[in-house]
Coordinates of C-alpha atoms and ligand atoms in Angstrom, one line a residue:
X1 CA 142.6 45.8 131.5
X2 CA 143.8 49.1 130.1
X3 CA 144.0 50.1 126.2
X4 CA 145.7 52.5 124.4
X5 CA 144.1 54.1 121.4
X6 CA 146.0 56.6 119.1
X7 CA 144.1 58.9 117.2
X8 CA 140.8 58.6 119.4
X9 CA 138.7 61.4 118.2
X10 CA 137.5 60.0 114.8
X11 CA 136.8 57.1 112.9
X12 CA 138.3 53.7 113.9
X13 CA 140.1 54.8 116.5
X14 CA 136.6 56.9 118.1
X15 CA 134.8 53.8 117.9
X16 CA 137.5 51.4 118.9
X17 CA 137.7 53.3 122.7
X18 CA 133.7 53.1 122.5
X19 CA 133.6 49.1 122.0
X20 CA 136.7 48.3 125.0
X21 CA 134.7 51.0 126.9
X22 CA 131.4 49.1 126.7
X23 CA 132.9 46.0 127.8
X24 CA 134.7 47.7 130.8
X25 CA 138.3 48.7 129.7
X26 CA 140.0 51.2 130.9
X27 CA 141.6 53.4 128.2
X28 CA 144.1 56.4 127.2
X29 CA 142.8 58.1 124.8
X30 CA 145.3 60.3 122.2
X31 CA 144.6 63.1 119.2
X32 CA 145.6 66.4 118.9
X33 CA 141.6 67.8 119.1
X34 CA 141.6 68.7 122.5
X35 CA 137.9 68.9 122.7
X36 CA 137.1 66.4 121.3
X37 CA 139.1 64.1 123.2
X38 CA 137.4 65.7 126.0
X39 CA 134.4 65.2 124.8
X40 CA 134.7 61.2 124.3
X41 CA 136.1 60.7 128.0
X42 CA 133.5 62.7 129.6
X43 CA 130.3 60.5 127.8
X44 CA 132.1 57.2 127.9
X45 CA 133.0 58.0 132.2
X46 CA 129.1 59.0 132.0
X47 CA 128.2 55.8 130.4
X48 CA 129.9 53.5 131.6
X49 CA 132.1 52.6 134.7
X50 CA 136.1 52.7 133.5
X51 CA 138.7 55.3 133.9
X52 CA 140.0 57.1 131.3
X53 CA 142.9 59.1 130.7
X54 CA 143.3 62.0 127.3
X55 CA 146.1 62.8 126.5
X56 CA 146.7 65.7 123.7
X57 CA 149.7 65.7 121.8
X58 CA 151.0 65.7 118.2
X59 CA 152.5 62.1 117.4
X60 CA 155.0 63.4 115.0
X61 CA 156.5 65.2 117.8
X62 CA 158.9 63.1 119.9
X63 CA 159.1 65.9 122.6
X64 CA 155.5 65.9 123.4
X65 CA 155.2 62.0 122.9
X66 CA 157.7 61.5 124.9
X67 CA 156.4 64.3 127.8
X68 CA 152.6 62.8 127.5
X69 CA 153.4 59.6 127.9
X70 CA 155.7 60.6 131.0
X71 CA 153.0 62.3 132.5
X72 CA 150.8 58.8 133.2
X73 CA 150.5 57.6 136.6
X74 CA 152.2 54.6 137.7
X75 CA 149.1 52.5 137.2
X76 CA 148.6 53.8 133.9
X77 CA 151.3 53.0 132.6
X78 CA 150.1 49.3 132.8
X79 CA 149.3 48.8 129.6
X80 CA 148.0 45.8 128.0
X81 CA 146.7 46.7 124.7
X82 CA 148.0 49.3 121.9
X83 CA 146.3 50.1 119.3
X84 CA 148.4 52.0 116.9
X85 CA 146.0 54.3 114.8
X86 CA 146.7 57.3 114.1
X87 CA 147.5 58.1 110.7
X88 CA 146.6 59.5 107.6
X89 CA 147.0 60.3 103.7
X90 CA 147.2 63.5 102.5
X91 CA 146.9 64.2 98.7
X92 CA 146.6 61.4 95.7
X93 CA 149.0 63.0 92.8
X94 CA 151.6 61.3 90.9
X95 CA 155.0 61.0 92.6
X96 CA 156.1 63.8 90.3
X97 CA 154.2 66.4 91.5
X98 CA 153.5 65.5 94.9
X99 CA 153.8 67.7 98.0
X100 CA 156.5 67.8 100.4
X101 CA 154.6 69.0 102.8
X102 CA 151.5 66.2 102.3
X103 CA 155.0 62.9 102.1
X104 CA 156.5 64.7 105.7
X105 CA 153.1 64.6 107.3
X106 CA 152.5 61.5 105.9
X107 CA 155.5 59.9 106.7
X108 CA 155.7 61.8 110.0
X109 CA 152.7 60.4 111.1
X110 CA 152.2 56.7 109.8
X111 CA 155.9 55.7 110.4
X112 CA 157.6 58.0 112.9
X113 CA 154.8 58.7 115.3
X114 CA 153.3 55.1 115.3
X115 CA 157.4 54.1 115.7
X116 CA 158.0 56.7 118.7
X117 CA 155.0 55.7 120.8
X118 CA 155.7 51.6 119.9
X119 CA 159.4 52.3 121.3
X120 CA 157.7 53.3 124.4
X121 CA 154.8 51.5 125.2
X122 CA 156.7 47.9 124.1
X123 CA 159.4 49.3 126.9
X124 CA 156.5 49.3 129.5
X125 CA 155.2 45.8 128.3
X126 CA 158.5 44.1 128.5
X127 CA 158.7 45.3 132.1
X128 CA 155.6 43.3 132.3
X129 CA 156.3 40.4 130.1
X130 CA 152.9 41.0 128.3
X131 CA 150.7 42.7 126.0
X132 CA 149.6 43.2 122.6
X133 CA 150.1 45.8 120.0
X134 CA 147.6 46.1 116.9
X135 CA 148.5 48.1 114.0
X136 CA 146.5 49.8 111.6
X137 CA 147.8 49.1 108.1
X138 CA 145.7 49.5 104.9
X139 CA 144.8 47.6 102.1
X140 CA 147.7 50.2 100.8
X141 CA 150.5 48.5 102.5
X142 CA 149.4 45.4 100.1
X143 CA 149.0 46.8 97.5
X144 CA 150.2 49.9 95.4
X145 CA 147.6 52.2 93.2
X146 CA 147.6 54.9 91.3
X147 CA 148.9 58.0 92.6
X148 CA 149.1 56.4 96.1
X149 CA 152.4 56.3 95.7
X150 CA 153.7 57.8 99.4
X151 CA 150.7 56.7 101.8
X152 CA 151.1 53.3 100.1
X153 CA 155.1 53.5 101.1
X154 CA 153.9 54.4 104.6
X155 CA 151.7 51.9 104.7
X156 CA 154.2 49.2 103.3
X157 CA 156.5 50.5 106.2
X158 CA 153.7 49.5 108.6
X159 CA 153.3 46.2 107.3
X160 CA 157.1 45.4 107.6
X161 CA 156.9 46.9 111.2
X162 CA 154.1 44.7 112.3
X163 CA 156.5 42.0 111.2
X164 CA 159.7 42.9 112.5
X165 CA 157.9 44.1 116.0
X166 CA 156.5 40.6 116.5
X167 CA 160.1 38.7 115.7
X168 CA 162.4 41.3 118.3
X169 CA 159.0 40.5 120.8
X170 CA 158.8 37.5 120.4
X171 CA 160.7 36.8 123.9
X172 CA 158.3 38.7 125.9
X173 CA 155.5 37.4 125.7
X174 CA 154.0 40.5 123.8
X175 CA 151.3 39.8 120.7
X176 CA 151.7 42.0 117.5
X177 CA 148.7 41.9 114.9
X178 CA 148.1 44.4 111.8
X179 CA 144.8 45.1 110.9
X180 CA 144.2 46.5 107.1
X181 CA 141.3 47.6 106.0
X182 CA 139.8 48.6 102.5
X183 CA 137.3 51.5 102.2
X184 CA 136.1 53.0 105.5
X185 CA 134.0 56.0 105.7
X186 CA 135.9 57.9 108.2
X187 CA 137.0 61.6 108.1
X188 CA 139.8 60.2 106.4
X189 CA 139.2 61.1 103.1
X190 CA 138.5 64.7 103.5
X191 CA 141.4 65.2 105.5
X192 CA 143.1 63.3 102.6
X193 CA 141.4 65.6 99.9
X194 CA 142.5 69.2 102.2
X195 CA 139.0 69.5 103.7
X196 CA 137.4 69.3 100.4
X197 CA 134.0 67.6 101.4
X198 CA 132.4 67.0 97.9
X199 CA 135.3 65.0 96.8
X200 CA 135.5 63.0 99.9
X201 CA 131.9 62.2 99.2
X202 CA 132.9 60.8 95.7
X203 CA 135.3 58.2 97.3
X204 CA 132.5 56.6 98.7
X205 CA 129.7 56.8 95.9
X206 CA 127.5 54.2 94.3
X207 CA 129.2 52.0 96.5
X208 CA 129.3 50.7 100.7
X209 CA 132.2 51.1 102.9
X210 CA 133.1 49.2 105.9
X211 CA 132.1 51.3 108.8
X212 CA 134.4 52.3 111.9
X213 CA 132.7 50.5 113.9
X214 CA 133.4 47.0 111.6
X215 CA 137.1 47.7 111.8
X216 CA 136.1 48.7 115.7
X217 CA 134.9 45.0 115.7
X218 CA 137.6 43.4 114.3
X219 CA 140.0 44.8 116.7
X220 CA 138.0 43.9 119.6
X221 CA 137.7 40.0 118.8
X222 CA 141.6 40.2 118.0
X223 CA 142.5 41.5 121.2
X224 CA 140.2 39.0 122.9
X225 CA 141.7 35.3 121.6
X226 CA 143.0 33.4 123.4
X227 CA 146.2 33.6 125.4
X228 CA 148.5 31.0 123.3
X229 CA 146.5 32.4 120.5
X230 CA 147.9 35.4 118.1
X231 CA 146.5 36.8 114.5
X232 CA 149.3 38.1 113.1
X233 CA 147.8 39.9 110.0
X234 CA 144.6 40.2 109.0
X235 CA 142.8 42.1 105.5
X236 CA 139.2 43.2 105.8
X237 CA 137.5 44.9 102.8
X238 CA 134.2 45.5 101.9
X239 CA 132.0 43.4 100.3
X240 CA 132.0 45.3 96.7
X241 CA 136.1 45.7 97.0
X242 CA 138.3 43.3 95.8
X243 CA 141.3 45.0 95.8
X244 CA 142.6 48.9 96.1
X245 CA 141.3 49.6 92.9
X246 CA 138.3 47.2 91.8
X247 CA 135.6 48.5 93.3
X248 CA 131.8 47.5 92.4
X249 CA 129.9 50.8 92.5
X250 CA 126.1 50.9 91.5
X251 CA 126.3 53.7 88.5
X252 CA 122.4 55.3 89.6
X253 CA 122.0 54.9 85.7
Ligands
NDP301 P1 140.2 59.8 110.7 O1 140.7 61.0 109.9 O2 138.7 59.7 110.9 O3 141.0 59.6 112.0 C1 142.4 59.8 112.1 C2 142.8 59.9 113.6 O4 144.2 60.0 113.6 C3 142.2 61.1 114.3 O5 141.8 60.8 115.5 C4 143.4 62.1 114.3 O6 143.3 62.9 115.5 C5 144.6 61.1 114.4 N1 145.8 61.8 114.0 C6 146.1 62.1 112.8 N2 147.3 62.8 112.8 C7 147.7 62.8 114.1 C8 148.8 63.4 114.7 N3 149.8 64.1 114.1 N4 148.9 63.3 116.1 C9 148.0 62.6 116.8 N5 146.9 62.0 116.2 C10 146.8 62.2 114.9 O7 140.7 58.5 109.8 P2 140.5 56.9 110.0 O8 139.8 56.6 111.3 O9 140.0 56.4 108.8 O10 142.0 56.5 110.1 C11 142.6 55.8 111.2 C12 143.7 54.9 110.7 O11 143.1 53.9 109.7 C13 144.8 55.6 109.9 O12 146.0 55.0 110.2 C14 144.4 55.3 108.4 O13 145.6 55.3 107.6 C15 143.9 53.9 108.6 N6 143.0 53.4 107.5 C16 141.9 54.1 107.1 C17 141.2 53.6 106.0 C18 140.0 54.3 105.5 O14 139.5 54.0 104.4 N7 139.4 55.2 106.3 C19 141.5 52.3 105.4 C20 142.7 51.7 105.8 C21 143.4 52.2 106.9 P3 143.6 64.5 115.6 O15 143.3 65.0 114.2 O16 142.7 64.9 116.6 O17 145.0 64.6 115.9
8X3_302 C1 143.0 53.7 103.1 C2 142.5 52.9 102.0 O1 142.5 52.4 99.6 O2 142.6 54.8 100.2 O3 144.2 53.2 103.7 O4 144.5 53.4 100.5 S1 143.0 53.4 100.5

């Protein structure tokens, strides 16, 4: 079995290559961070006995989408599972004075790259009359909060992807699930906050996130029911968040 991961050198997507690893997929790993996708194939090959493939490119770029994905063997272009994960938010201001440059990267990202590499990895399913694509949405594509505005819209746009992918795939045997997950400690907050380490650290006080490796998990056991069995969508927070916003954080008074 062969997996796809986007955005394999951090967070969920890191650990999501390390569980199919242990259990003997093969993968493609993606993420600009060329090192660091090097990195993850050489100690996973060391580890354990599956091939794997890194490929570096930008997902917002259709070019270099388009040329990486061209560059897989035949064999690897077998795919079975895709796991649509890169993504990110960048900034939390109001709409008014939000960033152009944080809504294209955003929007670049969540929607266009996840729709460039769906286009053509569902292409090579259909040729096979199988597989299953899992997307990463966010409690944000639920729900909208405070100053969320854009990432939320991104994320909404996810959502209503996952749905649409599964009706027009329907006829080809090809699963589509969303996964969205509340609060995970990730680099995702500091690349959300510019780099600014302290207030990423705030995100998570007083309080404890899911882990990568939860979400990791959670994508594993979806991608391993059963054949006549899909989960279409699926929400998983942590235990102290009940929504984007109500959060149960121990004060250290
Ligand atoms: P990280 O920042 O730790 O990881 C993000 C990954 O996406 C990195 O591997 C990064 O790789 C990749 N990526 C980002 N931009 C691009 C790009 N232009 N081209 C290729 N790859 C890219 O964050 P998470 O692991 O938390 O985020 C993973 C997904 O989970 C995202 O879609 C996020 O929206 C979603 N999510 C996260 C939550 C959280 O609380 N952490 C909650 C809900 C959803 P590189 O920089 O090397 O390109
Ligand atoms: C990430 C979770 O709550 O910051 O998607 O939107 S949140």
């Amino acid at each position: 079995m062969l997996v796809l991961v986007t955005g394999a050198t951090s967070g969920i997507g890191k650990s999501t290559a390390e569980i199919f690893a242990r259990n003997g997929y093969d993968l493609i790993i993606t993420g600009r961070r060329k090192e660091r996708l090097d990195e993850l194939k050489s100690s996973l090959e060391k580890n354990f006995k599956i091939k794997i493939t890194a490929l570096c490119f930008d997902i917002r770029n259709l070019n270099e989408t388009e040329t990486a994905m061209a560059s897989l063997s035949e064999e690897n272009k077998k795919i079975d599972i895709l796991v649509n994960n890169a993504g990110l938010a960048a900034g939390l201001s109001s709409f008014q004075e939000g960033s152009l440059d944080h809504w294209e990267r955003m929007i670049d990202t969540n929607i266009k790259g996840l729709l460039y590499i769906s286009r053509i990895v569902s292409n090579l399913m259909i040729k096979q009359q199988k597989g299953h694509i899992i997307n990463i949405g966010s409690i944000a594509g639920k729900e909208v909060y405070a100053n969320g505005n854009v990432y939320c819209a991104t994320k909404h746009a996810v959502d209503a992807l996952n749905k649409g992918m599964r009706i027009d795939l329907l006829h080809h045997n090809i699963k589509v699930t969303a996964i969205n997950p509340g609060m995970v400690e990730t680099e995702f907050s500091v690349v959300r906050f510019d780099g600014d380490e302290d207030r990423a650290k705030k995100v998570y006080m007083g309080m404890q996130p899911l882990t990568p490796q939860d979400i990791a998990e959670t994508i594993y056991w979806v991608a391993n029911r059963p054949a006549h069995v899909n989960i279409n969508d699926l929400i998983i927070m942590p235990t102290v968040q009940a929504s984007a916003t109500n959060v149960n954080r121990k004060t250290g008074a």
